[in-house]
Coordinates of C-alpha atoms in Angstrom, one line a residue:
X15 CA -29.1 2.2 27.2
X16 CA -27.7 1.6 23.7
X17 CA -24.0 1.6 22.8
X18 CA -22.8 3.9 20.1
X19 CA -21.4 2.5 16.9
X20 CA -17.5 2.6 16.7
X21 CA -15.9 5.3 14.6
X22 CA -15.0 4.3 11.1
X23 CA -11.4 3.0 10.7
X24 CA -9.3 5.7 9.1
X25 CA -7.6 4.0 6.1
X26 CA -4.7 5.1 3.9
X27 CA -4.0 3.5 0.5
X28 CA -0.5 2.8 -0.7
X29 CA -0.7 2.5 -4.5
X30 CA -3.5 3.9 -6.7
X31 CA -3.2 1.6 -9.7
X32 CA -5.9 -0.9 -10.9
X33 CA -6.1 -2.9 -7.7
X34 CA -5.7 0.2 -5.5
X35 CA -8.6 1.9 -7.1
X36 CA -10.7 -1.2 -6.6
X37 CA -9.9 -1.2 -2.9
X38 CA -10.8 2.5 -2.7
X39 CA -14.2 1.7 -4.2
X40 CA -14.7 -1.0 -1.5
X41 CA -13.7 1.5 1.2
X42 CA -16.2 4.1 0.0
X43 CA -19.0 1.5 0.0
X44 CA -18.2 0.2 3.5
X45 CA -19.8 1.5 6.7
X46 CA -16.9 0.7 8.9
X47 CA -14.1 2.4 7.1
X48 CA -13.2 5.8 5.5
X49 CA -10.6 6.7 3.0
X50 CA -8.3 9.2 4.6
X51 CA -5.3 9.5 2.4
X52 CA -3.5 8.0 -0.7
X53 CA 0.2 7.5 -1.1
X54 CA 1.2 7.4 -4.8
X55 CA 3.6 9.7 -6.7
X56 CA 1.1 9.9 -9.6
X57 CA -2.1 10.4 -7.5
X58 CA -4.3 13.4 -8.2
X59 CA -5.9 14.8 -5.1
X60 CA -9.0 16.0 -7.0
X61 CA -9.6 12.4 -8.2
X62 CA -9.6 10.8 -4.8
X63 CA -11.2 13.6 -2.7
X64 CA -8.6 13.2 0.0
X65 CA -5.0 14.2 0.7
X66 CA -2.4 12.5 -1.5
X67 CA 1.3 12.0 -0.8
X68 CA 4.2 11.0 -3.0
X69 CA 5.5 8.5 -0.4
X70 CA 4.2 6.2 2.4
X71 CA 6.5 7.9 4.9
X72 CA 5.0 11.3 4.2
X73 CA 1.5 10.0 4.5
X74 CA 2.2 8.2 7.8
X75 CA 3.8 11.4 9.2
X76 CA 1.0 13.7 8.1
X77 CA -2.1 11.6 8.9
X78 CA -3.6 10.0 11.9
X79 CA -4.3 6.6 10.4
X80 CA -5.7 3.4 11.9
X81 CA -4.9 1.2 9.0
X82 CA -3.2 1.0 5.6
X83 CA -3.9 -1.1 2.5
X84 CA -0.8 -1.8 0.5
X85 CA -1.2 -2.3 -3.2
X86 CA 2.2 -1.3 -4.7
X87 CA 4.6 -3.4 -6.8
X88 CA 5.4 -6.8 -5.3
X89 CA 9.0 -6.0 -4.7
X90 CA 8.1 -3.2 -2.3
X91 CA 5.5 -5.2 -0.2
X92 CA 7.7 -6.2 2.7
X93 CA 9.5 -2.9 3.0
X94 CA 6.3 -0.9 3.0
X95 CA 4.5 -3.3 5.3
X96 CA 7.3 -3.1 7.9
X97 CA 7.3 0.7 7.6
X98 CA 3.6 0.8 8.4
X99 CA 3.8 -1.7 11.2
X100 CA 6.6 0.4 12.8
X101 CA 4.2 3.3 12.7
X102 CA 1.6 1.3 14.7
X103 CA -1.0 1.0 12.0
X104 CA -2.8 -2.2 10.9
X105 CA -1.9 -3.5 7.5
X106 CA -3.8 -5.2 4.7
X107 CA -1.1 -6.3 2.3
X108 CA -2.0 -7.4 -1.2
X109 CA -0.7 -10.8 -2.2
X110 CA 1.9 -12.0 -2.8
X111 CA 3.2 -11.3 0.7
X112 CA 6.7 -10.9 -0.8
X113 CA 8.7 -11.8 -3.9
X114 CA 10.7 -14.5 -2.0
X115 CA 10.2 -16.8 0.9
X116 CA 13.2 -15.3 2.7
X117 CA 11.6 -11.8 2.4
X118 CA 8.4 -13.1 3.7
X119 CA 10.1 -14.6 6.8
X120 CA 11.5 -11.1 7.5
X121 CA 7.9 -9.8 7.6
X122 CA 6.7 -12.7 9.8
X123 CA 9.5 -11.7 12.2
X124 CA 8.5 -8.0 12.1
X125 CA 4.8 -8.8 12.8
X126 CA 5.9 -10.9 15.9
X127 CA 8.4 -8.4 17.1
X128 CA 6.1 -5.4 16.7
X129 CA 2.9 -7.2 17.8
X130 CA 1.6 -6.1 14.5
X131 CA -1.9 -6.5 13.0
X132 CA -1.4 -7.7 9.5
X133 CA -3.8 -9.4 7.1
X134 CA -2.6 -10.7 3.7
X135 CA -5.0 -10.2 0.8
X136 CA -5.7 -13.7 -0.3
X137 CA -9.2 -12.4 -0.8
X138 CA -10.7 -15.7 -2.1
X139 CA -10.6 -17.2 1.3
X140 CA -13.3 -14.7 2.3
X141 CA -15.7 -15.9 -0.3
X142 CA -18.6 -17.7 1.4
X143 CA -18.4 -20.6 -1.0
X144 CA -14.9 -21.3 0.2
X145 CA -16.0 -21.4 3.8
X146 CA -18.8 -23.9 2.9
X147 CA -16.5 -26.0 0.8
X148 CA -13.9 -26.2 3.5
X149 CA -16.5 -27.3 6.1
X150 CA -17.7 -30.0 3.7
X151 CA -14.2 -31.3 3.2
X152 CA -13.1 -31.1 6.8
X153 CA -16.5 -32.5 8.0
X154 CA -16.1 -35.6 5.9
X155 CA -19.0 -34.9 3.5
X156 CA -16.8 -36.0 0.6
X157 CA -15.2 -38.9 2.4
X158 CA -11.5 -39.1 2.1
X159 CA -10.2 -36.6 -0.5
X160 CA -8.2 -38.5 -3.1
X161 CA -7.6 -35.9 -5.8
X162 CA -8.1 -32.2 -6.7
X163 CA -7.8 -30.4 -10.0
X164 CA -7.6 -26.7 -10.6
X165 CA -7.2 -24.3 -13.6
X166 CA -6.8 -20.5 -14.1
X167 CA -6.2 -19.3 -17.6
X168 CA -7.0 -16.0 -19.3
X169 CA -5.2 -14.1 -22.1
X170 CA -3.8 -10.8 -20.8
X171 CA -3.6 -7.9 -23.2
X172 CA -0.2 -6.4 -24.2
X173 CA -0.8 -3.2 -22.3
X174 CA -0.8 -5.3 -19.0
X175 CA 3.0 -5.6 -19.5
X176 CA 3.8 -2.3 -21.2
X177 CA 1.9 0.0 -18.9
X178 CA 3.3 -1.8 -15.8
X179 CA 6.7 -3.0 -16.8
X180 CA 7.3 -4.8 -13.5
X181 CA 4.7 -7.3 -14.7
X182 CA 7.4 -8.7 -17.1
X183 CA 10.3 -8.6 -14.6
X184 CA 11.4 -11.2 -12.0
X185 CA 9.1 -11.0 -9.1
X186 CA 6.0 -11.2 -11.3
X187 CA 4.9 -14.0 -13.7
X188 CA 1.6 -16.0 -13.7
X189 CA 2.7 -18.2 -10.9
X190 CA 3.3 -15.4 -8.4
X191 CA 0.6 -13.0 -9.6
X192 CA -2.2 -15.5 -10.3
X193 CA -1.5 -19.1 -9.4
X194 CA -0.5 -18.0 -5.9
X195 CA -4.2 -17.5 -5.2
X196 CA -5.0 -21.0 -6.4
X197 CA -2.2 -22.6 -4.4
X198 CA -3.3 -20.7 -1.3
X199 CA -6.9 -22.0 -1.7
X200 CA -5.8 -25.6 -2.3
X201 CA -3.8 -25.4 0.9
X202 CA -6.7 -23.9 2.7
X203 CA -9.2 -26.5 1.4
X204 CA -7.0 -29.6 1.3
X205 CA -4.2 -29.1 3.7
X206 CA -0.5 -28.6 3.4
X207 CA 1.4 -29.8 0.3
X208 CA 4.2 -32.3 0.9
X209 CA 5.7 -32.5 -2.5
X210 CA 5.5 -30.6 -5.8
X211 CA 6.6 -31.0 -9.4
X212 CA 6.3 -28.3 -12.0
X213 CA 7.0 -27.3 -15.6
X214 CA 7.0 -23.6 -16.7
X215 CA 7.0 -22.0 -20.1
X216 CA 7.4 -18.5 -21.6
X217 CA 7.2 -19.4 -25.3
X218 CA 4.2 -17.2 -26.1
X219 CA 5.7 -13.8 -25.1
X220 CA 9.4 -14.7 -24.5
X221 CA 9.5 -12.5 -21.4
X222 CA 11.8 -13.0 -18.4
X223 CA 8.8 -14.4 -16.5
X224 CA 6.7 -17.5 -17.3
X225 CA 3.3 -17.2 -19.0
X226 CA 2.2 -20.8 -18.3
X227 CA 2.8 -23.3 -15.5
X228 CA 1.7 -26.9 -14.8
X229 CA 2.0 -28.3 -11.3
X230 CA 1.6 -31.7 -9.7
X231 CA 1.0 -31.8 -6.0
X232 CA 1.1 -34.5 -3.3
X233 CA -0.7 -33.3 -0.1
X234 CA 0.3 -34.4 3.4
X235 CA -3.0 -36.2 3.6
X236 CA -1.9 -38.4 0.6
X237 CA -4.3 -36.7 -1.9
X238 CA -2.9 -35.9 -5.3
X239 CA -3.5 -32.7 -7.2
X240 CA -2.9 -30.8 -10.4
X241 CA -3.0 -27.1 -11.3
X242 CA -2.5 -25.3 -14.6
X243 CA -2.2 -21.5 -14.9
X244 CA -1.6 -19.3 -17.9
X245 CA -1.9 -15.6 -18.7
X246 CA -1.4 -16.2 -22.4
X247 CA -4.2 -18.7 -23.2
X248 CA -7.9 -18.0 -24.0
X249 CA -10.2 -19.9 -21.6
X250 CA -13.4 -19.7 -19.6
X251 CA -11.9 -21.6 -16.7
X252 CA -10.8 -20.0 -13.5
X253 CA -11.9 -18.4 -10.3
X254 CA -12.3 -15.0 -11.8
X255 CA -14.5 -16.2 -14.6
X256 CA -16.6 -18.4 -12.3
X257 CA -17.4 -15.6 -9.8
X258 CA -18.4 -12.0 -10.1
X259 CA -15.3 -10.8 -8.1
X260 CA -14.0 -8.5 -10.8
X261 CA -15.6 -6.5 -13.6
X262 CA -12.4 -7.1 -15.6
X263 CA -13.6 -10.7 -16.2
X264 CA -16.9 -11.7 -17.9
X265 CA -19.0 -13.8 -15.5
X266 CA -19.6 -17.4 -16.6
X267 CA -21.9 -18.9 -13.9
X268 CA -21.7 -22.5 -15.3
X269 CA -17.9 -22.7 -15.1
X270 CA -15.7 -23.8 -12.2
X271 CA -12.2 -23.4 -10.9
X272 CA -11.6 -26.5 -8.8
X273 CA -12.8 -30.1 -8.8
X274 CA -12.3 -32.1 -5.6
X275 CA -12.8 -35.8 -5.6
X276 CA -13.5 -37.9 -2.5
X277 CA -14.4 -41.5 -1.7
X278 CA -18.0 -40.5 -0.9
X279 CA -18.7 -37.5 -3.2
X280 CA -17.1 -35.0 -5.5
X281 CA -17.4 -31.2 -5.3
X282 CA -16.8 -28.4 -7.8
X283 CA -15.9 -24.9 -6.6
X284 CA -17.1 -22.2 -6.5
X285 CA -20.5 -23.3 -7.7
X286 CA -20.6 -26.0 -4.9
X287 CA -22.1 -28.7 -7.1
X288 CA -21.9 -31.9 -5.1
X289 CA -22.0 -35.3 -6.9
X290 CA -22.8 -38.4 -4.9
X291 CA -24.7 -41.7 -5.1
X292 CA -28.2 -41.8 -3.8
X293 CA -28.8 -44.1 -0.9
X294 CA -30.9 -46.3 -3.1
X295 CA -28.2 -47.3 -5.5
X296 CA -24.8 -49.1 -5.1
X297 CA -22.0 -46.7 -4.4
X298 CA -19.9 -47.7 -7.4
X299 CA -19.1 -46.5 -10.9
X300 CA -22.0 -48.4 -12.5
X301 CA -24.6 -46.2 -10.6
X302 CA -25.8 -42.8 -11.7
X303 CA -24.6 -39.8 -9.7
X304 CA -27.0 -37.4 -8.1
X305 CA -26.2 -33.7 -8.2
X306 CA -27.1 -31.3 -5.5
X307 CA -25.8 -27.8 -4.5
X308 CA -24.4 -26.9 -1.1
X309 CA -26.2 -23.8 0.1
X310 CA -24.4 -20.6 1.1
X311 CA -25.3 -16.9 1.3
X312 CA -23.6 -15.2 -1.7
X313 CA -21.3 -12.3 -1.0
X314 CA -18.2 -10.8 -2.7
X315 CA -14.8 -11.7 -1.4
X316 CA -13.4 -8.1 -1.3
X317 CA -16.2 -6.5 0.8
X318 CA -16.1 -9.5 3.2
X319 CA -12.3 -9.1 3.4
X320 CA -12.6 -5.4 4.1
X321 CA -15.1 -6.0 6.9
X322 CA -12.7 -8.6 8.3
X323 CA -9.8 -6.2 8.1
X324 CA -11.8 -3.5 9.9
X325 CA -12.1 -6.0 12.8
X326 CA -8.4 -6.9 12.6
X327 CA -7.6 -3.2 12.7
X328 CA -9.8 -2.7 15.8
X329 CA -8.1 -5.7 17.5
X330 CA -11.3 -7.7 17.7
X331 CA -10.4 -10.5 15.2
X332 CA -7.3 -12.4 14.4
X333 CA -6.3 -12.3 10.6
X334 CA -7.8 -15.1 8.6
X335 CA -4.6 -15.0 6.5
X336 CA -1.6 -14.2 8.7
X337 CA 1.9 -13.3 7.4
X338 CA 3.1 -16.8 8.5
X339 CA 0.2 -18.5 6.7
X340 CA 0.8 -16.5 3.5
X341 CA 4.5 -17.2 3.8
X342 CA 3.7 -20.9 3.6
X343 CA 1.9 -20.3 0.3
X344 CA 4.9 -18.4 -1.0
X345 CA 7.2 -21.2 0.0
X346 CA 5.0 -23.4 -2.2
X347 CA 5.3 -21.0 -5.1
X348 CA 9.1 -21.0 -4.8
X349 CA 9.2 -24.8 -4.4
X350 CA 7.3 -24.9 -7.7
X351 CA 9.8 -22.6 -9.4
X352 CA 12.7 -24.8 -8.1
X353 CA 10.9 -27.9 -9.3
X354 CA 10.5 -26.3 -12.8
X355 CA 14.1 -25.2 -13.0
X356 CA 15.6 -28.6 -11.8
X357 CA 13.0 -31.0 -13.2
X358 CA 12.9 -32.8 -9.8
X359 CA 10.3 -33.3 -7.2
X360 CA 10.7 -30.9 -4.3
X361 CA 9.9 -31.7 -0.7
X362 CA 8.1 -28.6 0.5
X363 CA 8.8 -28.9 4.2
X364 CA 12.5 -29.5 3.6
X365 CA 12.7 -26.7 1.1
X366 CA 11.0 -24.3 3.6
X367 CA 13.4 -25.3 6.4
X368 CA 16.5 -24.9 4.2
X369 CA 15.3 -21.5 2.9
X370 CA 14.6 -20.2 6.4
X371 CA 17.9 -21.4 7.7
X372 CA 19.7 -19.7 4.8
X373 CA 17.7 -16.5 5.4
X374 CA 18.7 -16.5 9.1
X375 CA 22.3 -17.1 8.2
X376 CA 22.3 -14.1 5.9
X377 CA 20.9 -12.0 8.7

């Protein structure tokens, strides 16, 4: 006897903007999921070939959904996610998990209270190069990690801000929209951050949100790190340019996003070039380095994330990025903003504890 394949997970989409349409394409290409409905006040039913609704509540009331992907403005993330969890559906919530650490803790509490199934969309964690890099680091292939350097920079067009005005309002900015991905990956690869320093600038566009940020990190392991992110500067450097994750970015296969330095070897990511001394030469700076590439099976982050979400929705897998995990990344983003405002080094654990206590006191 052979078992029959499980029915496709019936998915609803909240938000049909740029990212929402990308997620819709991934659903249509997947075997384990089917697009059932879209909630967006501007959605055209003829375009999506499924029912559309002006609100999440109306979609949840009208449709028998198994799961929902939430891709609406950042300020609505927590409210929408809690609404869906209360309806008993699984949730894939695009990053950032919230616009503030206090809001994110409200979502963490809701997931625990409702026994919810929620995956946060830090999609880069699903890239096979990241899994291989993490195993190399955690397995000691680099020796003791002493330093890490990262960059994400691309010049966004004016329409990015005029067509979606919330991109230029508090709750957006390059730190929360873009660098949050890099901070999440640095945590995932190198462990928790103990201290952070930061400088932010908005001198290119003069908006209420920063266009460039520079951060210095001290990890709990003792490793030091730096990260620069800008949405106003031309560059080939960053995750999106170094992968084929999005058609919005030209692919530059010889570029990298992160460089990780250890006492035995160095590793660039995502191309997984490993630099080390051959056994036949002294392991010091006078010897030439040999370059090899760590093998991995290529696959896009978004399809891998969707397959994982299908399993989360079915209850057969725990989320790779939980609300609590994503909340820790958001705490790091807020700690960076505090460091930039005050010009001082911020203890991340103390900041998180104080922010959580304040949130609990406010109810």
